[in-house]
Tab-separated table of C-alpha atoms and ligand atoms in Angstrom:
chain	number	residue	atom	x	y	z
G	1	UNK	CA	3.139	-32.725	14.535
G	2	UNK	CA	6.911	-33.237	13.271
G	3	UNK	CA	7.303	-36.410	15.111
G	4	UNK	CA	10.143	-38.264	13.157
G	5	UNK	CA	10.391	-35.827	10.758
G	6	UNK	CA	14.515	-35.347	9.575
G	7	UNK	CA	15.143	-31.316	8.678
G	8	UNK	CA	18.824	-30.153	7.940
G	9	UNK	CA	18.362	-26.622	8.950
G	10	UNK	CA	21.267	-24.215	6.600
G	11	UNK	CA	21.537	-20.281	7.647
G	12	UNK	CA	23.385	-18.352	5.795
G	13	UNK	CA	25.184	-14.940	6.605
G	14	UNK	CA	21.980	-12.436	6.776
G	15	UNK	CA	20.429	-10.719	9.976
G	16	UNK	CA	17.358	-12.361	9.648
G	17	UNK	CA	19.842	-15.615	11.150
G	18	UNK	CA	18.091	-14.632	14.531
G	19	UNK	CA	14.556	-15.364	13.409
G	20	UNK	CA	16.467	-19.389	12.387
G	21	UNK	CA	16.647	-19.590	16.651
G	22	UNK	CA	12.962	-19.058	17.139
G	23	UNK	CA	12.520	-20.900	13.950
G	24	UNK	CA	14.911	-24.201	15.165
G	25	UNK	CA	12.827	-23.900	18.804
G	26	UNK	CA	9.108	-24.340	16.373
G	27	UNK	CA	10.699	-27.265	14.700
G	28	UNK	CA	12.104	-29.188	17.569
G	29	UNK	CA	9.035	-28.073	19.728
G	30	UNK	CA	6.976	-30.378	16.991
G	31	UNK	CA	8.962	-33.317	17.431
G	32	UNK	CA	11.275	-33.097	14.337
G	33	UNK	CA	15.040	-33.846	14.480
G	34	UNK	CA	16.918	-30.482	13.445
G	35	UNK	CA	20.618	-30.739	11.903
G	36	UNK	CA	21.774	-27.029	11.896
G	37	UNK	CA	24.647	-26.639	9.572
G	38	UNK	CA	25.693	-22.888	9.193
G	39	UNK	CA	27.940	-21.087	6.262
G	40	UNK	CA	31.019	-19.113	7.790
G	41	UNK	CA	29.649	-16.180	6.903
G	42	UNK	CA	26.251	-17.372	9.434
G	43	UNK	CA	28.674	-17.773	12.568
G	44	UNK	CA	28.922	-13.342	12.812
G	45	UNK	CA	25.323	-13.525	12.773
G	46	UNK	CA	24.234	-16.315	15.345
G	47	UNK	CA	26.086	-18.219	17.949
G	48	UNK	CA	26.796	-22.566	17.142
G	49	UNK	CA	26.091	-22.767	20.733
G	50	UNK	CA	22.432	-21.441	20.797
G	51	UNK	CA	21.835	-23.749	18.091
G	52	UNK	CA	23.441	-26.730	19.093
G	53	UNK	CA	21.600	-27.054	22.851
G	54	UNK	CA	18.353	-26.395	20.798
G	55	UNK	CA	18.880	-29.026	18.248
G	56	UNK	CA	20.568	-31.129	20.396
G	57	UNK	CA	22.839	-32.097	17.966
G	58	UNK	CA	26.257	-30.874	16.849
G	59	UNK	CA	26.291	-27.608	14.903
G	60	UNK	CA	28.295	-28.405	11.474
G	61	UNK	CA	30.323	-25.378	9.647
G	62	UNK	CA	33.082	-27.218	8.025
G	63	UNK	CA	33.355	-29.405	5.139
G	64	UNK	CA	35.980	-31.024	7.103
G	65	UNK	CA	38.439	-30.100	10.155
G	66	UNK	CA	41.999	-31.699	11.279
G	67	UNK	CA	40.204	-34.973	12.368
G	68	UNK	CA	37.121	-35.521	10.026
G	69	UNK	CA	34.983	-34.980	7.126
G	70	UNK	CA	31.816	-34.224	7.379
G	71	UNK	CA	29.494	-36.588	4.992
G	72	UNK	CA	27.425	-33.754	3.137
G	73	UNK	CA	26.111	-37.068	0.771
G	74	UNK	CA	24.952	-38.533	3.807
G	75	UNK	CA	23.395	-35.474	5.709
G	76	UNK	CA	21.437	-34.742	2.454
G	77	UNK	CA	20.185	-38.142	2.245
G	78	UNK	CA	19.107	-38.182	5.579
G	79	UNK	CA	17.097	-35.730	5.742
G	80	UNK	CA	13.217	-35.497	4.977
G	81	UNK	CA	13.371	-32.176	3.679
G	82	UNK	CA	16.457	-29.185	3.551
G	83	UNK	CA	15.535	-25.900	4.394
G	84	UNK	CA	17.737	-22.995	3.893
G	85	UNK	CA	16.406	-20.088	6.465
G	86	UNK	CA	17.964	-17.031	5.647
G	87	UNK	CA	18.893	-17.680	2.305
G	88	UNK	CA	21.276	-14.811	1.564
G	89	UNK	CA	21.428	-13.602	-1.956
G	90	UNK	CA	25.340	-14.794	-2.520
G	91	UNK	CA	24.113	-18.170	-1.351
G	92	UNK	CA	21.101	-18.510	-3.811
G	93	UNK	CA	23.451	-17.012	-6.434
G	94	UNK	CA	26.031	-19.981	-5.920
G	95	UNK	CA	23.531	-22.597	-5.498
G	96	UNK	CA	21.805	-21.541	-8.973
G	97	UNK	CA	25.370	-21.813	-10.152
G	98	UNK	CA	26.425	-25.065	-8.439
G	99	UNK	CA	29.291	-23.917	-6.174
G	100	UNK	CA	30.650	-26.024	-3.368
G	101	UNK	CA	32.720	-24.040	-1.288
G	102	UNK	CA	31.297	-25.069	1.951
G	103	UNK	CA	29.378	-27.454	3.950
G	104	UNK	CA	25.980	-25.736	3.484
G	105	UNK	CA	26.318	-25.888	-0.497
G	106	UNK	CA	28.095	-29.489	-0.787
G	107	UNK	CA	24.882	-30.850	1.345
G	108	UNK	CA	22.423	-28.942	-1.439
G	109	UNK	CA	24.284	-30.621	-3.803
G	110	UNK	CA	23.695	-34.037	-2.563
G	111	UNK	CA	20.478	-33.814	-1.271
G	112	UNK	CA	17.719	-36.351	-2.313
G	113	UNK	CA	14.884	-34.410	-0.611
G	114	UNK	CA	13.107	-31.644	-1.081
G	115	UNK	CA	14.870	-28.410	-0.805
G	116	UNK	CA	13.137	-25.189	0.400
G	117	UNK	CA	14.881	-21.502	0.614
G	118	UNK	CA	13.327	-18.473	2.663
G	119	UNK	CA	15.179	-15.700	1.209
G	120	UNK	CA	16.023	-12.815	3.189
G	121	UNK	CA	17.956	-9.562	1.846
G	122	UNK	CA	17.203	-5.638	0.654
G	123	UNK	CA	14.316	-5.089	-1.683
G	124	UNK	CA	16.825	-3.805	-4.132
G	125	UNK	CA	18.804	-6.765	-3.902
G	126	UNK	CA	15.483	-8.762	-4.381
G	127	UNK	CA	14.178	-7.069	-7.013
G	128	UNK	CA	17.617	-7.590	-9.345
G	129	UNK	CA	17.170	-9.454	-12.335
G	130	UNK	CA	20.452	-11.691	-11.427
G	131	UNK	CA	18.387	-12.409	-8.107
G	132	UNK	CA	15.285	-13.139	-9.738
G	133	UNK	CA	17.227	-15.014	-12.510
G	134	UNK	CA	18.873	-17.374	-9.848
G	135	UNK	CA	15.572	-17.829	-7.899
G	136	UNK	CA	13.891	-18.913	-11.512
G	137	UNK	CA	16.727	-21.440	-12.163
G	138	UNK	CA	16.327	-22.755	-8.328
G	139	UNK	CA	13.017	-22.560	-9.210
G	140	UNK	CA	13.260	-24.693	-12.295
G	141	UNK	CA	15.627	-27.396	-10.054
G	142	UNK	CA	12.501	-28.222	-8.425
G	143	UNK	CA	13.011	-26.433	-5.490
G	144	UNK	CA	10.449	-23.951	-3.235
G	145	UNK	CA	11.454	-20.396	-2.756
G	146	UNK	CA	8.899	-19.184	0.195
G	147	UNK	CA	7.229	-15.775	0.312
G	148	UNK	CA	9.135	-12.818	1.557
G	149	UNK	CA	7.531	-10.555	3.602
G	150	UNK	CA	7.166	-6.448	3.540
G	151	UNK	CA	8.937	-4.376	6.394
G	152	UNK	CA	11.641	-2.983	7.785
G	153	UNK	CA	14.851	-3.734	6.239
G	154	UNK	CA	18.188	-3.963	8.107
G	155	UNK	CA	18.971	-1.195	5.902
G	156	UNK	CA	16.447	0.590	7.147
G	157	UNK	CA	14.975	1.047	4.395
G	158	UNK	CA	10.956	-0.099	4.177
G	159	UNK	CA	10.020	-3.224	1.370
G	160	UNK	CA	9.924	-6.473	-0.011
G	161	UNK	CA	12.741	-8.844	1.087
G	162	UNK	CA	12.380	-9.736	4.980
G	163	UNK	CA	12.640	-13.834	5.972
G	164	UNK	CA	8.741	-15.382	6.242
G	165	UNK	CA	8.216	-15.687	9.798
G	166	UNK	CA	9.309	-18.676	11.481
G	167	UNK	CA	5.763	-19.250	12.120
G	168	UNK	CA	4.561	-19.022	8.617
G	169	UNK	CA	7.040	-21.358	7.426
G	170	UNK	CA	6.395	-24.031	10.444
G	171	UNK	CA	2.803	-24.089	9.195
G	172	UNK	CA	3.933	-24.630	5.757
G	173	UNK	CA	6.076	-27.736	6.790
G	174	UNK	CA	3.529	-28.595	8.830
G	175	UNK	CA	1.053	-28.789	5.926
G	176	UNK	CA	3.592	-30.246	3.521
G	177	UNK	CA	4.287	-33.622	5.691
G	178	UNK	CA	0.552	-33.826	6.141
G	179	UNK	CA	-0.116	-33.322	2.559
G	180	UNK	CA	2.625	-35.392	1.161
G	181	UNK	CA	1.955	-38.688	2.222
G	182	UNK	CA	-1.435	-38.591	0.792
G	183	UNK	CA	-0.801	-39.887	-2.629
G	184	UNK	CA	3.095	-40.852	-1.719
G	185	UNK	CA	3.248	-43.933	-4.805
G	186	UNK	CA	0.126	-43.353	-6.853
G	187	UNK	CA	1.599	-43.083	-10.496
G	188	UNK	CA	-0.182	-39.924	-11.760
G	189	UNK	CA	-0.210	-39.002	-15.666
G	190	UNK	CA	-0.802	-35.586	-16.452
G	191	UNK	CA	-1.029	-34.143	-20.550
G	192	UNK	CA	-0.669	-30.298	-20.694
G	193	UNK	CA	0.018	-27.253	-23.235
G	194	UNK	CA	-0.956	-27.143	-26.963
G	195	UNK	CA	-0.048	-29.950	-29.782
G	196	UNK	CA	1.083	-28.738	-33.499
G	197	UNK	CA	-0.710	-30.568	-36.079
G	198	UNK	CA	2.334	-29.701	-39.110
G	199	UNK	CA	0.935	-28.742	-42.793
G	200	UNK	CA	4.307	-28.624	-43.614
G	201	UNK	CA	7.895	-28.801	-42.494
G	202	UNK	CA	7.909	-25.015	-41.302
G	203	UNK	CA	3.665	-24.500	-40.661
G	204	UNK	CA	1.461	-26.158	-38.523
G	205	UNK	CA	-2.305	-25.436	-37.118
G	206	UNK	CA	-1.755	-25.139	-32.915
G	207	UNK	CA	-3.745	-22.774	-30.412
G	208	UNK	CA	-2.477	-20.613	-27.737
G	209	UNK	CA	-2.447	-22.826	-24.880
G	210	UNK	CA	0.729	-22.317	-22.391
G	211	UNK	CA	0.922	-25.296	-20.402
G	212	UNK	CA	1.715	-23.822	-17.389
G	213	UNK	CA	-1.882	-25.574	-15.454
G	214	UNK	CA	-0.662	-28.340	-16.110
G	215	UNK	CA	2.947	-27.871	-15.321
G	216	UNK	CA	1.547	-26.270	-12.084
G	217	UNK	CA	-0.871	-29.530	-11.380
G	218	UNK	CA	2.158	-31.629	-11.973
G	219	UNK	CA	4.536	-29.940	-9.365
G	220	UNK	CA	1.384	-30.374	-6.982
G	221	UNK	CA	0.902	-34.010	-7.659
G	222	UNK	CA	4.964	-33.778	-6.951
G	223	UNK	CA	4.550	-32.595	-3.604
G	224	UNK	CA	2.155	-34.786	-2.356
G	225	UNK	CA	3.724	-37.796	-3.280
G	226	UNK	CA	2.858	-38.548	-6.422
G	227	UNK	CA	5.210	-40.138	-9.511
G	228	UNK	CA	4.678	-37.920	-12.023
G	229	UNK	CA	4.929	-38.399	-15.641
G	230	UNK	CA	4.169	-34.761	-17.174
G	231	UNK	CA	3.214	-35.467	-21.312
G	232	UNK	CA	4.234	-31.953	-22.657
G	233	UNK	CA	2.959	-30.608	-25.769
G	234	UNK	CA	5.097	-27.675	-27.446
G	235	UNK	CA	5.112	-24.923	-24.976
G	236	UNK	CA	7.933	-22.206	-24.340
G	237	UNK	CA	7.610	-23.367	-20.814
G	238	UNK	CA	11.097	-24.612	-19.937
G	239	UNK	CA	10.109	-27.433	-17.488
G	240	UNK	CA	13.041	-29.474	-15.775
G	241	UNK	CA	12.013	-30.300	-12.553
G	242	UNK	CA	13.838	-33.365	-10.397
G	243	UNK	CA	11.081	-36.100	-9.825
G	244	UNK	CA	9.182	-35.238	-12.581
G	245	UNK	CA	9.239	-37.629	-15.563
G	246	UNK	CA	8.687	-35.229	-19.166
G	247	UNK	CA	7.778	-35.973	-22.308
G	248	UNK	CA	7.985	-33.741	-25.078
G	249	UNK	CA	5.538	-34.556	-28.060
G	250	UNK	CA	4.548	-32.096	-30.806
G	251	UNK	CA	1.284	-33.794	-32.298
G	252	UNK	CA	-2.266	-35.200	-30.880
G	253	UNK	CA	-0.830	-38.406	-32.146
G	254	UNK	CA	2.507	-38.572	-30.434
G	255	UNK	CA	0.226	-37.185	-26.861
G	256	UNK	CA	-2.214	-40.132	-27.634
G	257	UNK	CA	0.822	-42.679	-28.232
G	258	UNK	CA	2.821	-41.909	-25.129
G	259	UNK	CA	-0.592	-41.502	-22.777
G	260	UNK	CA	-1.606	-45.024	-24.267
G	261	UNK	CA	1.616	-46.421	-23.640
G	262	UNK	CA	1.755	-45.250	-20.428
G	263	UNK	CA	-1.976	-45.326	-19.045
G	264	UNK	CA	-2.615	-48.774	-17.903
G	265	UNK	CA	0.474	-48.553	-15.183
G	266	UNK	CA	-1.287	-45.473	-13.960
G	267	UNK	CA	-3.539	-44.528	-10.827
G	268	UNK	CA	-4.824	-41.052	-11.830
G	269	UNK	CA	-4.506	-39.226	-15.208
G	270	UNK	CA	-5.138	-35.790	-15.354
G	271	UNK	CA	-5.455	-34.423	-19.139
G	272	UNK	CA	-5.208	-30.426	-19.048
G	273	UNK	CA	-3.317	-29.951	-22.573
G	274	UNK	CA	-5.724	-28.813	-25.465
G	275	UNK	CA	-5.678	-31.285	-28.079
G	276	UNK	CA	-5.694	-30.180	-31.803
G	277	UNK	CA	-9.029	-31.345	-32.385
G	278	UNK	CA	-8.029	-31.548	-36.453
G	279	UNK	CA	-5.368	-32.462	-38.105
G	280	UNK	CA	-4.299	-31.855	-41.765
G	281	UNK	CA	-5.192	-35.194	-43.897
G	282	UNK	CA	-1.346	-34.816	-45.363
G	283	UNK	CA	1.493	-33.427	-44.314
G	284	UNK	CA	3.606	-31.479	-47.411
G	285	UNK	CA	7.087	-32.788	-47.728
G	286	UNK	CA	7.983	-29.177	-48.939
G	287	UNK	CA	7.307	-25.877	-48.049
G	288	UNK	CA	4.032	-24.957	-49.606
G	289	UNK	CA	4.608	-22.271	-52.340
G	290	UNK	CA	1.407	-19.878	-52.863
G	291	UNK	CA	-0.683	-20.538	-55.346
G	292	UNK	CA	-4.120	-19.194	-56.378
G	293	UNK	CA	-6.547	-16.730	-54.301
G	294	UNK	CA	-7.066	-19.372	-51.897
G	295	UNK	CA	-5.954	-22.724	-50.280
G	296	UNK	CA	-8.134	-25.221	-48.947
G	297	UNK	CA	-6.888	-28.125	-46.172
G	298	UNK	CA	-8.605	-31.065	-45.695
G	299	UNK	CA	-8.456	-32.034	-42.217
G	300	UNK	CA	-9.358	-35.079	-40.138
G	301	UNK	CA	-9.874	-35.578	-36.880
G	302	UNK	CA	-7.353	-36.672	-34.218
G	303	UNK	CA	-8.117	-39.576	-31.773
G	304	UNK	CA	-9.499	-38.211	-28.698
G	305	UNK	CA	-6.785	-39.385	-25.337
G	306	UNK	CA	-9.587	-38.329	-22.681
G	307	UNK	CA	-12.261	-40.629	-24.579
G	308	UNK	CA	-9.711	-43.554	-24.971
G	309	UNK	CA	-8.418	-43.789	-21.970
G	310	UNK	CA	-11.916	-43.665	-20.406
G	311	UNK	CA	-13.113	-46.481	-22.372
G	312	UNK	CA	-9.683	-48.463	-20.710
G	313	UNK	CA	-10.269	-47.575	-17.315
G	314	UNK	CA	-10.249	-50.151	-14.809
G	315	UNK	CA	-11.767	-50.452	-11.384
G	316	UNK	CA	-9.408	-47.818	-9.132
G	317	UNK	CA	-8.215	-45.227	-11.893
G	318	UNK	CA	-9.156	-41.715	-11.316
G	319	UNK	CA	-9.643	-39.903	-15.322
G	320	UNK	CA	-9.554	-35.802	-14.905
G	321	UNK	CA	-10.895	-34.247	-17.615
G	322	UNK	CA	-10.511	-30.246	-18.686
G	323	UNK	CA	-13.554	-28.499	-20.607
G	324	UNK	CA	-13.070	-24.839	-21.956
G	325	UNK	CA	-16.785	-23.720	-22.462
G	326	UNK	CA	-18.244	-20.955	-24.314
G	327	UNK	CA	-22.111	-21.376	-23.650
G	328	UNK	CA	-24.172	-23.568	-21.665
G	329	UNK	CA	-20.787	-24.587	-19.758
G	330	UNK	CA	-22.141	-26.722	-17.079
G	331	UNK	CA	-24.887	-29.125	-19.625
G	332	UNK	CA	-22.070	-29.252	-22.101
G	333	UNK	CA	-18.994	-30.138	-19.451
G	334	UNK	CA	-21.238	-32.432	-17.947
G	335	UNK	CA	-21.939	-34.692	-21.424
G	336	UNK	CA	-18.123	-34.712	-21.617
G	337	UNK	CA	-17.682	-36.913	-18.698
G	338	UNK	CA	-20.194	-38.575	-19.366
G	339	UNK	CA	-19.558	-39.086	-23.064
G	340	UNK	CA	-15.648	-39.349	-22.184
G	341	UNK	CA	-16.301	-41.575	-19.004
G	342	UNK	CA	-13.959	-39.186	-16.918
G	343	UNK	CA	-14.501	-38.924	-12.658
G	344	UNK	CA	-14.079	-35.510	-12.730
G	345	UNK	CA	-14.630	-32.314	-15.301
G	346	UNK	CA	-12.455	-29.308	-14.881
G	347	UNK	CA	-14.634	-26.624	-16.181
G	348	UNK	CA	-13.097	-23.190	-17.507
G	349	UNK	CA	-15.482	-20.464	-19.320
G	350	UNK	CA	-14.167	-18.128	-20.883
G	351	UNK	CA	-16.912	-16.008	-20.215
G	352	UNK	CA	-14.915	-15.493	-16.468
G	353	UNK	CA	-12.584	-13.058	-16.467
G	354	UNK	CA	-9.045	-13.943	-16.124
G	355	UNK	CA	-9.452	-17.547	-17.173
G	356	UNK	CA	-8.225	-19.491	-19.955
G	357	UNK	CA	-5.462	-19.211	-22.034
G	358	UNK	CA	-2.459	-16.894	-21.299
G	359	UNK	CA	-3.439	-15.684	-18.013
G	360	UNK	CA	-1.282	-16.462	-14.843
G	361	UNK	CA	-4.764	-16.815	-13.156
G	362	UNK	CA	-7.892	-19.330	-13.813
G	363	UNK	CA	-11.303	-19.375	-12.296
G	364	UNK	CA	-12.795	-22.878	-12.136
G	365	UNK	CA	-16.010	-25.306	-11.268
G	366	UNK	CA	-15.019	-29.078	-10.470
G	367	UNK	CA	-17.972	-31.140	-11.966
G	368	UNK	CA	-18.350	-34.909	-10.191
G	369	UNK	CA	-19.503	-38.347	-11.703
G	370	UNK	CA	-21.737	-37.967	-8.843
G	371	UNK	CA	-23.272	-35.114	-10.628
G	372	UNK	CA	-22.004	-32.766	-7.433
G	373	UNK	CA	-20.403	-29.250	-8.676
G	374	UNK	CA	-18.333	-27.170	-6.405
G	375	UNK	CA	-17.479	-23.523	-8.375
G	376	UNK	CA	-14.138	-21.953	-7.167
G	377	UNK	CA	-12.844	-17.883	-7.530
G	378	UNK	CA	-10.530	-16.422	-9.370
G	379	UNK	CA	-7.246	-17.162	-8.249
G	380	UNK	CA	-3.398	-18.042	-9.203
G	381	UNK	CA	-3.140	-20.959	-11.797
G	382	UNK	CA	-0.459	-22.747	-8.643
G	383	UNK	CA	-3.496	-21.971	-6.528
G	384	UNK	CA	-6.043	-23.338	-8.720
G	385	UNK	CA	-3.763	-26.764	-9.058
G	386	UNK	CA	-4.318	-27.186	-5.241
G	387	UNK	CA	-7.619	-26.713	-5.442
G	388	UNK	CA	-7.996	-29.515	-7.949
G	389	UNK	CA	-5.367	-31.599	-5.988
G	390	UNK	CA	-7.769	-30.959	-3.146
G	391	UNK	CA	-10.842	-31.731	-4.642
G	392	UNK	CA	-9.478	-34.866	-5.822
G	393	UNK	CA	-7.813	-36.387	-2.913
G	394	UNK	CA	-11.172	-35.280	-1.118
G	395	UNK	CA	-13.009	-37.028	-3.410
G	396	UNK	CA	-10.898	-40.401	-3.975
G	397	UNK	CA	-8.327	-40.558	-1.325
G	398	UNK	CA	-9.128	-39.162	1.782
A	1	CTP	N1	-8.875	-34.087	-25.221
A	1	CTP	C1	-8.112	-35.172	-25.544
A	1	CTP	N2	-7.868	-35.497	-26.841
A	1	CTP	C2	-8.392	-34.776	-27.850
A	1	CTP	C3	-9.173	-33.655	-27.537
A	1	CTP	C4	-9.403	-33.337	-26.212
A	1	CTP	O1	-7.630	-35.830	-24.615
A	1	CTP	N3	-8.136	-35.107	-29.081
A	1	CTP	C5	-9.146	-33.782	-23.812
A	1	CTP	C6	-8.571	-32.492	-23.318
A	1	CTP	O2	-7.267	-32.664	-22.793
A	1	CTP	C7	-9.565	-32.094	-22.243
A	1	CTP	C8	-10.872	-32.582	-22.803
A	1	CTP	O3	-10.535	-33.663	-23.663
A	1	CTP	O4	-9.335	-32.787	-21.030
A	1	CTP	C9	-11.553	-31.524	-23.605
A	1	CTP	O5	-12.563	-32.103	-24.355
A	1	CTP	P1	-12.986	-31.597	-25.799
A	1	CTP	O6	-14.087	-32.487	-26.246
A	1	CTP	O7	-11.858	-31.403	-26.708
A	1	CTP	O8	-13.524	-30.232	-25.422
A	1	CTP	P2	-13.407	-28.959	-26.214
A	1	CTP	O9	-12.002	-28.677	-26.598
A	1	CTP	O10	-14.066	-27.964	-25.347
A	1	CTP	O11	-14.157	-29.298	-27.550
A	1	CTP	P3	-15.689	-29.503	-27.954
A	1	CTP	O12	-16.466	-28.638	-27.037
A	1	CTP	O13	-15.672	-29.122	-29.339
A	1	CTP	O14	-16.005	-30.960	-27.770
């Protein structure tokens, strides 16, 4: 059910506008309040009157008219969520860009909520690199493209680039109000991608990890509710996302600092990044010059976040642990929680195909305090972060 729920509906000018009818008649079906507000270029493809005595409310267009101007800062704080159903590619392409010519992208522009876009156009137009530049950069503004289906085109033509189905995206609204009021509050600190312990100003010893599980576990925390702050060790990543606290470190120090700093204000923390477990003794001031057949680096090693903020843990924290295991994975990632007092142990072996470093996909087993283990398949590293979202809310919140 959508009862109370507040949805500002935007089509733009594609022919997938009809679907938006069937789509507005889900929504308000469910109990949510629609406000439809169309582009001009929408207006050849679907009629303000069909919309209007569906919604029930006025159908807006204009930015303003003779008499008034409509409050775009207001509509976009009122609603719960914006969702833009077709988006047409010249409307992604001007949001990425931050155009305002109409009503439609002065409401995006204000809008406090989340903002989701079902794109609809030809697989050619889809498949451009400006259109998957612009969806990236949406991407990166925190906001959710949906899936496009494979059909007919209006060209005629057969491929990717049709509008989800109205029913598809109800059931993802549907599961996103459901989902996000679970942890709606909880202050969540997640660490993720690699640190760089420096030898000198231009080397350092680092390993290969991306960050992107955590960045994905972070935008999933996001959508249920949670306050993230997202400690970020030096991956290419680019991560910007509204809602999302980051911080950028570079060393196991500088991760340890800002966790410890931040820890005790914190409900769940969720360490993914892989720690340099060594760091050199002394950094050079200057650029090492060769010298000799061989160079030796004494190292020490770097204080462990997962085992210090498990020996702080009070009552009511949840401490998410990650454990990348070569042999005997499940004895060895379960003397890690135990030995780092976590609640759960994210277990990856890299004896699984397609886990691990560098892959877009992971294949995990959740192990419990409890001493419960639930193994998961191979699957997408976003898909993996739900599962872990899942199995915690499961486990502590539900
Ligand atoms: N971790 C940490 N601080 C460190 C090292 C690791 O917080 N200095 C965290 C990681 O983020 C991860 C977990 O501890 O959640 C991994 O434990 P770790 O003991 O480092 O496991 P491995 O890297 O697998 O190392 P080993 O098996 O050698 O203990």
């Amino acid at each position: 059910m959508l009862k109370g729920k507040k949805i500002v509906l935007g089509i733009t000018g594609s022919i997938a506008a009809y679907k938006s009818i069937f789509l507005l008649r889900l929504l308000v079906k469910e109990g949510a309040q629609v406000k439809v507000i169309l582009t001009p270029a929408a207006r050849d493809f679907v009629s303000p009157l069909t919309l209007s005595t569906l919604s029930k409310e006025p159908v807006l267009t204009e930015l303003f008219d003779e008499q008034s101007w409509a409050n775009h800062v207001m509509l976009g704080r009122w609603a719960d969520l914006m969702l833009i159903a077709p988006a047409s590619c010249n409307t992604i392409s001007k949001m990425a860009h931050g155009a305002c010519d109409n009503l439609l992208l002065a409401t995006y522009l204000s809008a406090t909520c989340p903002v989701w876009l079902a794109p609809a156009m030809d697989e050619d137009m889809w498949h451009h690199p400006a259109t998957k530049e612009n969806l990236q950069k949406l991407r990166s503004f925190g906001n959710r493209i949906l899936p496009v289906d494979q059909g007919e085109l209006a060209s005629g033509l057969y491929g990717d680039g049709r509008m989800a189905e109205p029913q598809l995206i109800l059931e993802l609204i549907r599961a996103y109000f459901a989902n996000n009021q679970v942890l709606k509050g909880k202050r969540v600190l997640i660490t993720a991608g690699p640190t760089y312990e420096a030898l000198d100003p231009v080397r350092f010893i680092g390993n290969h990890s991306s960050g992107k599980m955590g960045i994905a576990i972070a935008r999933e925390i996001a959508e249920r509710g949670g306050e993230v702050t997202l400690v970020l060790g030096p991956s290419s990543v680019k991560f910007n996302e509204n809602g999302i606290e980051v911080i950028r470190v570079t060393s196991a120090q500088e991760m340890y600092n800002a966790c410890l700093e931040r820890f005790a204000a914190t409900e769940i923390a969720i360490l993914s990044a892989a720690v340099a477990d060594y760091t050199p003794i002394a950094k050079a001031e200057q650029k090492m010059k060769k010298e000799g057949e061989g160079l030796q680096v004494e190292l020490k090693r770097t204080p462990d976040i997962l085992k210090s903020l498990g020996e702080r843990k009070h009552n009511g924290q949840v401490l998410v642990g990650f454990a990348l295991e070569t042999e005997n994975e499940i004895e060895n990632a379960r003397g890690k929680l135990q030995r780092k007092n976590a609640d759960m142990i994210v277990l990856n072996s890299l004896n699984d195909a397609g886990a691990g470093f560098g892959h877009d996909t992971n294949k995990i087993t959740i192990i419990y305090r409890d001493g419960a283990i639930k193994g998961f398949d191979t699957r997408s590293k976003d898909d993996v972060a739900k599962d872990i979202v899942d199995a915690l809310i499961e486990k502590h919140y539900a």
